XYZ file of C-alpha atoms in Angstrom:
390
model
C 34.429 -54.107 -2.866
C 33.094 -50.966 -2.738
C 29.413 -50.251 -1.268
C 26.916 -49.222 -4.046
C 24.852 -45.569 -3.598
C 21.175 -46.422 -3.145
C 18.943 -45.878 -6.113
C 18.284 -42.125 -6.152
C 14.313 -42.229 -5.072
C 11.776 -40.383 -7.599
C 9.104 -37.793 -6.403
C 6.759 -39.716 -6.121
C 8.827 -42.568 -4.463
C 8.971 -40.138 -1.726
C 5.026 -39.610 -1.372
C 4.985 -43.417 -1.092
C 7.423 -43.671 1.438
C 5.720 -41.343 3.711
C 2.399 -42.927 3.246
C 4.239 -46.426 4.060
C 5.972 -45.171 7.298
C 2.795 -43.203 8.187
C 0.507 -45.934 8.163
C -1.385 -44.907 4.868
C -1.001 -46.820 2.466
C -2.888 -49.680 4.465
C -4.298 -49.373 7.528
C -1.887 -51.175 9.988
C -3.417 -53.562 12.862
C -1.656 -52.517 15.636
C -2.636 -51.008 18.985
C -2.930 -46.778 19.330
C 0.291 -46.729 21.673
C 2.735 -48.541 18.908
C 0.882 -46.692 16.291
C 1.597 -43.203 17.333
C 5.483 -44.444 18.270
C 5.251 -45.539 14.296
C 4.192 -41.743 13.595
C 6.557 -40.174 15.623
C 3.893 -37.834 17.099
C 0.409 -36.429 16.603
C -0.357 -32.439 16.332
C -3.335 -32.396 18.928
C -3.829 -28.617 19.208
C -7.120 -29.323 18.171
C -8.355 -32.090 20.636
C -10.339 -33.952 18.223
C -7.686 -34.508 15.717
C -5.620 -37.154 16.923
C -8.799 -39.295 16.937
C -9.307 -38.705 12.951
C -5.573 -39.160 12.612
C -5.663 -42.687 13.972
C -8.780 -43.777 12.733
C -7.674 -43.092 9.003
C -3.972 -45.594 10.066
C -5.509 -47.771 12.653
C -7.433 -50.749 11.650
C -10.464 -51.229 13.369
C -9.562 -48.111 15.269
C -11.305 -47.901 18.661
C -11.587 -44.375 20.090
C -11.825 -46.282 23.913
C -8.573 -47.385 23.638
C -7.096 -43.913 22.548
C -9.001 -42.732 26.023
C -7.257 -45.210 27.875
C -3.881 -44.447 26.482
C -4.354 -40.804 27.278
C -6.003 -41.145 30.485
C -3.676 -43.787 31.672
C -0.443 -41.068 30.769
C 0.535 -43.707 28.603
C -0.111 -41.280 25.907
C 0.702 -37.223 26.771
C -0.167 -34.202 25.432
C 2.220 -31.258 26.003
C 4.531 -28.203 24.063
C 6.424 -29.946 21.679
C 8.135 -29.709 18.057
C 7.294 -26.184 16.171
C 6.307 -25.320 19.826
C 3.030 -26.461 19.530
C 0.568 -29.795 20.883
C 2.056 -32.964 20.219
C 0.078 -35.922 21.220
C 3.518 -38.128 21.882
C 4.121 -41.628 23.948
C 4.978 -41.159 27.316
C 8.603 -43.028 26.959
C 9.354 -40.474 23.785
C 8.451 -37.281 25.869
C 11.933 -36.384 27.666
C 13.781 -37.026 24.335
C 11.907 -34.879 22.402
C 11.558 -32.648 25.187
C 15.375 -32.453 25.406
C 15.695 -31.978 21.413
C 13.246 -29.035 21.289
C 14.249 -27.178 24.549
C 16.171 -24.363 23.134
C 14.078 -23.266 20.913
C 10.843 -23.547 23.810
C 13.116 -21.654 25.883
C 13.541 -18.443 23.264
C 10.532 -18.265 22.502
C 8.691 -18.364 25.710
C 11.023 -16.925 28.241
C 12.313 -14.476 26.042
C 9.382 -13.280 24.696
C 8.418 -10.002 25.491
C 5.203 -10.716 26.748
C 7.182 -12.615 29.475
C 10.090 -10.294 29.950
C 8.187 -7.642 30.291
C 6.703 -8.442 33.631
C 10.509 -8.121 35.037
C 11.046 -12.286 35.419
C 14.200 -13.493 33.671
C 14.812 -16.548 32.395
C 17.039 -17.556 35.047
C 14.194 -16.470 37.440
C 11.847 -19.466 35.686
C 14.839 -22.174 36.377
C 15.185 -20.947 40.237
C 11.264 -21.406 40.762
C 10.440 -24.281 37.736
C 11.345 -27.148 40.858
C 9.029 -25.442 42.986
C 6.536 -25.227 40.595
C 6.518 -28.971 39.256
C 6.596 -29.991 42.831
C 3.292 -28.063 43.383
C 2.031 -29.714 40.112
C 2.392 -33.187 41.538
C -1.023 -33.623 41.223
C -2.973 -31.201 38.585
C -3.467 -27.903 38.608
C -5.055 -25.435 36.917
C -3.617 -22.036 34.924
C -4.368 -19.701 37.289
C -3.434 -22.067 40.562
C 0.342 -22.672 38.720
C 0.694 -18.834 37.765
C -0.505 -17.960 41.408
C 1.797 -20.461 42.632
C 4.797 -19.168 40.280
C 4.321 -15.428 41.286
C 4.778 -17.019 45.005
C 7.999 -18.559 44.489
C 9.483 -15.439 42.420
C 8.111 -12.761 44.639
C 9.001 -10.235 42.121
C 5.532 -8.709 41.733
C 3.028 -9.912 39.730
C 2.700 -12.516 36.194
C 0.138 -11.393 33.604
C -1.738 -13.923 32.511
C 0.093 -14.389 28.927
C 3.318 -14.779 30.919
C 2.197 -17.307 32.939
C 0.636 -19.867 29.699
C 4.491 -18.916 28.344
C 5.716 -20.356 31.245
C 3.699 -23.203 31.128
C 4.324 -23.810 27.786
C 7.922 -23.895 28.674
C 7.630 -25.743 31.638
C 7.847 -29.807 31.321
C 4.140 -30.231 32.171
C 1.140 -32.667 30.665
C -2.199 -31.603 29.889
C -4.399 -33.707 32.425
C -7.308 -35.301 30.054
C -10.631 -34.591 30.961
C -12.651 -37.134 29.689
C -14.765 -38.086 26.089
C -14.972 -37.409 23.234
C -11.765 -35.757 22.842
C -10.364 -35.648 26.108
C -8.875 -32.410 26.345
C -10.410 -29.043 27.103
C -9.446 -25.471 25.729
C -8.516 -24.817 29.729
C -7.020 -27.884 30.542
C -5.368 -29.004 33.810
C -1.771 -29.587 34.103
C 0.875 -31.872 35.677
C 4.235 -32.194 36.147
C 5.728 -34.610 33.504
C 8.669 -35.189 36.320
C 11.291 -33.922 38.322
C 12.473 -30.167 37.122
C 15.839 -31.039 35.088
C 18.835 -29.193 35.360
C 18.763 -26.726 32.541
C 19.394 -28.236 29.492
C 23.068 -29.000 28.791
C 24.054 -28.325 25.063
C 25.536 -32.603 25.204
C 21.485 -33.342 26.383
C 19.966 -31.238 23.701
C 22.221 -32.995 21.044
C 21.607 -36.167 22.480
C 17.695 -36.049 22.439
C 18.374 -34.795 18.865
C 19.489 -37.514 17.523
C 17.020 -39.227 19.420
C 14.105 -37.327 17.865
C 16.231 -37.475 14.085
C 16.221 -41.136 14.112
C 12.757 -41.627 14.868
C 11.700 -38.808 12.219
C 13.605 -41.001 9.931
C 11.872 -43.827 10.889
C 8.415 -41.897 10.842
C 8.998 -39.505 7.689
C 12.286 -40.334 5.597
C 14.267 -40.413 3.533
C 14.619 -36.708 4.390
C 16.630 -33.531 4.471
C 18.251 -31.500 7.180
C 15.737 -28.991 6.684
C 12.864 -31.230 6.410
C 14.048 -32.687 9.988
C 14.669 -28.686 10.874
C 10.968 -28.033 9.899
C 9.652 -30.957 11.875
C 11.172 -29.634 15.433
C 11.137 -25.836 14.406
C 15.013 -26.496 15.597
C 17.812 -24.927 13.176
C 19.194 -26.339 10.174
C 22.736 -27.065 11.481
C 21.648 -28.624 14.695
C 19.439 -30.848 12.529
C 22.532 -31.287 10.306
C 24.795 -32.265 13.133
C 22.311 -34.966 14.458
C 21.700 -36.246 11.246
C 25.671 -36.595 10.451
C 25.595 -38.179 13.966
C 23.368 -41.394 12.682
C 25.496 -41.988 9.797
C 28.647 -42.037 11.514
C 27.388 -44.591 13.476
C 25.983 -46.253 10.845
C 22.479 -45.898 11.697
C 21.524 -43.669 8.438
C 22.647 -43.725 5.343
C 22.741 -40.421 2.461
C 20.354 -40.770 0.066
C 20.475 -38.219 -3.494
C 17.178 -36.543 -3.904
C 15.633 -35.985 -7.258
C 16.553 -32.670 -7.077
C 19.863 -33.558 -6.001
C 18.939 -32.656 -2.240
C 20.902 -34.565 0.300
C 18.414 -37.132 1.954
C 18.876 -39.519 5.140
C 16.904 -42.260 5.720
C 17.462 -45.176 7.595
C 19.521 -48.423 6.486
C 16.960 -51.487 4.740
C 13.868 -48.770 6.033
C 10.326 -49.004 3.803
C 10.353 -47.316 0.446
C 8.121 -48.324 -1.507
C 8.026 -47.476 -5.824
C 6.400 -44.838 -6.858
C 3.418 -46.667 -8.812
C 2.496 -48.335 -5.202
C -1.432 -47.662 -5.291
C -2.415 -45.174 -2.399
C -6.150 -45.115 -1.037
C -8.306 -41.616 -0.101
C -7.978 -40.693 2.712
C -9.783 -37.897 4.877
C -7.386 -36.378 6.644
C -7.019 -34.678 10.400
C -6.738 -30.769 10.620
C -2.820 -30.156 11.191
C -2.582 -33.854 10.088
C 1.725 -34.033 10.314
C 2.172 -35.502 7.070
C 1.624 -32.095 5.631
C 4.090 -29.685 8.471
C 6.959 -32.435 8.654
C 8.972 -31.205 5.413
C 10.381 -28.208 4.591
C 9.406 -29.363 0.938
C 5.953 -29.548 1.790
C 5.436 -30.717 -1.913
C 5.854 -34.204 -1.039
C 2.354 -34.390 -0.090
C 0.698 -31.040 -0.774
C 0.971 -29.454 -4.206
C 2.003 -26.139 -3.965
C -0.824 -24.990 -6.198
C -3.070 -25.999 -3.058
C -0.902 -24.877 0.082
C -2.583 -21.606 0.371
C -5.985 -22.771 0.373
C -4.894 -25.547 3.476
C -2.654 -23.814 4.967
C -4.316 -20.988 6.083
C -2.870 -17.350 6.607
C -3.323 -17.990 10.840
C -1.802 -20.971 10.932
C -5.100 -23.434 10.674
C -4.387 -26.693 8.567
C -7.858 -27.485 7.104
C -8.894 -31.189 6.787
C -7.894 -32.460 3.679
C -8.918 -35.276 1.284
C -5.967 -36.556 0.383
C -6.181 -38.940 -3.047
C -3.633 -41.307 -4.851
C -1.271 -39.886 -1.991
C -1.472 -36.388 -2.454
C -3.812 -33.641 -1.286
C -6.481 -32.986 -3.578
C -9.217 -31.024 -1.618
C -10.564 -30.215 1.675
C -13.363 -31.499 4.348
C -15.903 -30.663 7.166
C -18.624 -32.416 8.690
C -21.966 -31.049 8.055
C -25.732 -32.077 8.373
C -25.907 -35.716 7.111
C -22.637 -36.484 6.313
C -18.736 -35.150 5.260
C -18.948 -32.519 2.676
C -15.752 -32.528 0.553
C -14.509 -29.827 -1.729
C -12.419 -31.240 -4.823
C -9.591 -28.699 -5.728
C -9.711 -30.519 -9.086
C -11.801 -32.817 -11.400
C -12.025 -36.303 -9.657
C -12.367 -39.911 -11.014
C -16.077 -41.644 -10.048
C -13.675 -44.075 -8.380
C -12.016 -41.505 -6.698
C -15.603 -39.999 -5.394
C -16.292 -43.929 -4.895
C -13.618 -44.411 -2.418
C -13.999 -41.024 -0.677
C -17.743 -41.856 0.429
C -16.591 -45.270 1.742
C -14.429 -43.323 3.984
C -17.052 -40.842 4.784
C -19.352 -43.604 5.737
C -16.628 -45.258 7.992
C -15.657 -41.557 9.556
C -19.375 -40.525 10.540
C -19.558 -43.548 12.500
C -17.062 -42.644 14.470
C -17.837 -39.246 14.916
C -21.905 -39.943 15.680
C -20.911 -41.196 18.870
C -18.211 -38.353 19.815
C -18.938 -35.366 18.116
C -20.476 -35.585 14.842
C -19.224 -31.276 14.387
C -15.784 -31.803 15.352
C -14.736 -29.399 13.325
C -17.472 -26.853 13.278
C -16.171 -24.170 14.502
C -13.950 -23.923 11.322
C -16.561 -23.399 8.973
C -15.832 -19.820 8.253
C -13.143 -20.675 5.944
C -15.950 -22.289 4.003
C -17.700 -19.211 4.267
C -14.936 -17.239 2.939
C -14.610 -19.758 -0.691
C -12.379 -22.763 -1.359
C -11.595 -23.086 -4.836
C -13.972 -26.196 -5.443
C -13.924 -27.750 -8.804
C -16.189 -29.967 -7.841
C -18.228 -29.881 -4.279
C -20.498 -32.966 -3.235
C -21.888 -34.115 0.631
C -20.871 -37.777 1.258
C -23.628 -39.243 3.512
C -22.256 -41.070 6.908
């Protein structure tokens, strides 16, 4: 008997199923180590974030244990996907690492800012050993550039190409303590012994790796949603995807645009009508960089106005599952921009969560994002603006 196709999933089946898998439709009782596994990975550029990102999937989040996980290295922060700060569980960091590694190595060691000092990138694999050996125990910036122009003794690294070869590098930020752990000069230490440069067969393998865990985390998806997660290009994505279903560990999925989708065999997906609460989401929350159809989650009316033109993903208020205005914390509580006309039910379940959110925040940083507030300054287009006491 032949197999029947799964159910083509609707738009907003889609939403659903990424709320599900991202622990936001309910928040899930588990500890912060299994719940970041469950999300793949957290952006943590901005140190604070990964704290508001947990606390709106966590139930009865605790930001202690988050500083134990990251203190303990049970939890590391490092250069990830879209070559930025990924908050990611120890045990996931070489596969990921592997997945992403030739796109971290263009754009750091062949960026010009790097080249242009004379060092090659075969020059960073003869002295990256050296280098993590040094950072056995952490080190700061300037200590692992001093160290790096030691072992090259080709002249001298500016101090741009030495944070690209950090960022390259397979190194942790070392935490340095509450409320958010990390500093905007952290310290750094080696996340292990240098590899040999990355084989094409180990870059495919942690691909796969990292595809079936994005499925798991963000399906059903496309190639070039999974291509968008890991800044990695569309037909390596492609080829790791193909990968799981000829093992029969995805299965192809029609989109409602007729998009080929992957997702994982008997994974969550939810209907469409499945009721989603408010949220208040982290800045560069993932839900809203994981897709190349960033739609699923953030109308495109809106992408401009979160999305900034420097990169900067604003906080968002996120409502029946899809973004619907933005945040900051201000004097006496959250104040929260509508992009559109909102229910009294809607405002009703937005102060809850402001209540719950300044709690957590009066004992870390009640400003974490303060020093955003010039795109305040500059107009959001508010159809409705109100200050949600904590």
């Amino acid at each position: 008997m032949t197999a029947t196709a799964p159910p083509a999933p609707t738009a907003r089946a889609l939403n659903r199923a990424t709320l599900a898998r991202q622990l936001l439709l309910a928040r899930e009782p588990v500890g912060v180590e299994e719940a970041v596994r469950r999300v793949v990975a957290l952006q943590a550029q901005q140190p604070g974030s990964p704290y508001v990102a947990l606390w709106n999937r966590v139930a009865d989040f605790d930001p202690a244990g988050l500083d134990a996980a990251v203190e303990g290295f049970r939890l590391v922060r490092s250069t990830l996907m879209r070559i930025t700060l990924h908050l990611v569980h120890a045990d996931d960091y070489r596969p990921f690492r592997e997945a992403v590694e030739p796109t971290l190595r263009g754009s750091r060691l062949r960026d010009r800012r790097f080249t242009g000092t004379g060092i090659t990138p075969d020059d960073a694999d003869a002295l990256l050993p050296d280098l993590l050996a040094y950072a056995d125990r952490p080190r700061g910036g300037d200590e692992l550039r001093a160290r790096a122009e030691e072992a090259w003794g080709g002249g001298s690294l500016t101090p741009a190409a030495g944070r690209l070869l950090r960022q390259y590098a397979p190194l942790w930020h070392v935490p340095s303590g509450p409320p958010w752990q990390y500093t905007s000069s952290p310290g750094f230490v080696a996340a292990g012994p240098a590899p040999a440069r990355t084989a094409p067969e180990a870059a495919a393998e942690g691909l796969e790796v990292l595809a079936r865990r994005y499925l798991a985390g963000f399906g059903p998806a496309s190639a070039a949603d999974l291509g968008q997660f890991g800044l990695v290009p569309r037909g390596r994505a492609r080829a790791a995807l193909d990968a799981l279903v000829r093992d029969g560990a995805a299965e192809l999925l029609a989109g409602p645009d007729g998009t080929v989708l992957y997702d994982l065999p008997g994974a969550v997906r939810p209907d469409g009508d499945a009721p989603a609460p408010p949220r208040l989401m982290a800045m560069w929350d993932s839900t809203l960089l994981a897709y190349a159809d960033r739609s699923r989650i953030l109308p495109p009316a809106y992408r401009r106005h979160v999305i900034r033109i420097n990169g900067d993903v604003l906080p968002t208020l996120l409502v029946d599952g899809y973004v619907a205005g933005a945040w900051r914390p201000v004097a006496g509580g959250i104040e929260a921009a509508a992009f559109h006309p909102l229910t009294a039910g809607d405002w009703d379940g937005l102060a809850s969560e402001a209540a719950s959110l300044g709690g957590m925040l009066a004992d870390r940083d009640p400003r974490v994002y303060g020093r955003y507030d010039h795109w305040w300054a500059k107009g959001l287009p508010a159809a409705e603006t109100r200050v949600l006491p904590c």
